[in-house]
Amino acid sequence: MSIENPILRIEGRIAEIGPGMKIARMIPNRFQRTIGAWCFLDHAGPVNFAEGSGMHVHPHPHIGLQTFTWMIEGQVRHIDSLGNSQMIYPNQVNLMTAGKGISHAEVSPTDKASTLHAAQLWIALEDSHRHMDPQFQNYPDLPTVETECFQATVLVGSCLGVTSPVSVFTPLVAVDLVAKQTSTFELELDPSFEYGITLLEGEATVDGESLETGTLLYFATGNKNVTISCHAATRILMIGGEPFKEDILLWWNFVARTQAEMEQARSDWAMESPLFGVITDPIAGPRLDAPSLEGLHLKSGSRTN
Ligand code: MN
């Protein structure tokens, strides 16, 4: 770590996205709107649900992005307008490519008490891919690397000599690192990537900076490696990518380029346009309404929920 490349410490904002469902939102934030094409990072839980309760996100639309879920503990069913109904289990990734438009719901089973712990991210699609047809994929098997110090699961891109099958369109990486005990190790970085590192559980120091849950450490491009010390059983999420070259707007569940596109997407959802399809499974529940356009400012990176 050189003096020209100080580590930026970003405190996540705590939000409640449903009853008992607390998340720490790390990006976007006022310092860093994106890390590579990663344009949204929520650390959800761990939260304990009693029998009869759970996460229930009703049908809502997306454009211009991929939604990416890394499940650590618990189960959530993804239901979308393409007809997919997919339960995601721990150590799996769900990837939904919204492209020109899709809608989905996320519902956790409520037949017994459960714990939910996940990372939910969005990936901005560049102009050449943001109008593509939507698609959805569940990835039950991600490559892992076991060392004396940690077990790494490569969620996106390549790291530690293995490559994830998860399909993305710009140079990106995401790695889940689990250390069972106190350990210190060095990870090689790609100097053309910027990185964000957050703590999912445990206690760690990264290049001498302490890392807490709900905090993101940002590393600009130009770094060749990072030293991670785990002071207990610890779980870390590292994301990175080549800085995104296009200016994006984020509003509600949409990633676009202009205010007019946002207004069009909002109107298409309100008018039940075929663009977003139809979710037929009754367990998904009623459609969510878009917030009022008053929350839509041309300021890049703004988001109202
Ligand atoms: Mn969604």
PDB file of N, CA and C and ligand atoms in Angstrom, residues 57 60 62 67 96 104 106 122 253, ligand 1:
ATOM      1  N   VAL A  57     -39.946 -10.011  -0.355  1.00  0.00           N
ATOM      2  CA  VAL A  57     -39.848  -8.838  -1.235  1.00  0.00           C
ATOM      3  C   VAL A  57     -40.786  -9.082  -2.408  1.00  0.00           C
ATOM      4  N   HIS A  60     -41.182  -6.679  -8.189  1.00  0.00           N
ATOM      5  CA  HIS A  60     -40.697  -5.348  -8.561  1.00  0.00           C
ATOM      6  C   HIS A  60     -39.818  -5.499  -9.800  1.00  0.00           C
ATOM      7  N   HIS A  62     -36.679  -4.488 -12.686  1.00  0.00           N
ATOM      8  CA  HIS A  62     -35.292  -4.012 -12.816  1.00  0.00           C
ATOM      9  C   HIS A  62     -34.996  -3.763 -14.290  1.00  0.00           C
ATOM     10  N   THR A  67     -28.666  -8.566 -10.899  1.00  0.00           N
ATOM     11  CA  THR A  67     -28.738  -8.737  -9.445  1.00  0.00           C
ATOM     12  C   THR A  67     -27.990 -10.019  -9.091  1.00  0.00           C
ATOM     13  N   MET A  96     -29.389 -12.676 -11.764  1.00  0.00           N
ATOM     14  CA  MET A  96     -30.470 -12.304 -12.675  1.00  0.00           C
ATOM     15  C   MET A  96     -29.992 -11.132 -13.519  1.00  0.00           C
ATOM     16  N   HIS A 104     -39.190  -9.542 -10.529  1.00  0.00           N
ATOM     17  CA  HIS A 104     -39.001 -10.721  -9.693  1.00  0.00           C
ATOM     18  C   HIS A 104     -39.464 -10.447  -8.265  1.00  0.00           C
ATOM     19  N   GLU A 106     -38.739 -12.128  -4.066  1.00  0.00           N
ATOM     20  CA  GLU A 106     -37.869 -12.981  -3.249  1.00  0.00           C
ATOM     21  C   GLU A 106     -38.590 -13.305  -1.951  1.00  0.00           C
ATOM     22  N   TRP A 122     -25.570  -5.498  -6.974  1.00  0.00           N
ATOM     23  CA  TRP A 122     -25.958  -5.228  -8.346  1.00  0.00           C
ATOM     24  C   TRP A 122     -24.701  -4.968  -9.152  1.00  0.00           C
ATOM     25  N   ASN A 253     -35.143   0.664  -8.576  1.00  0.00           N
ATOM     26  CA  ASN A 253     -34.517  -0.599  -8.954  1.00  0.00           C
ATOM     27  C   ASN A 253     -33.944  -0.565 -10.368  1.00  0.00           C
TER      28      ASN A 253
HETATM   29 MN    MN B   1     -34.747  -7.041  -6.932  1.00  0.00          MN
END
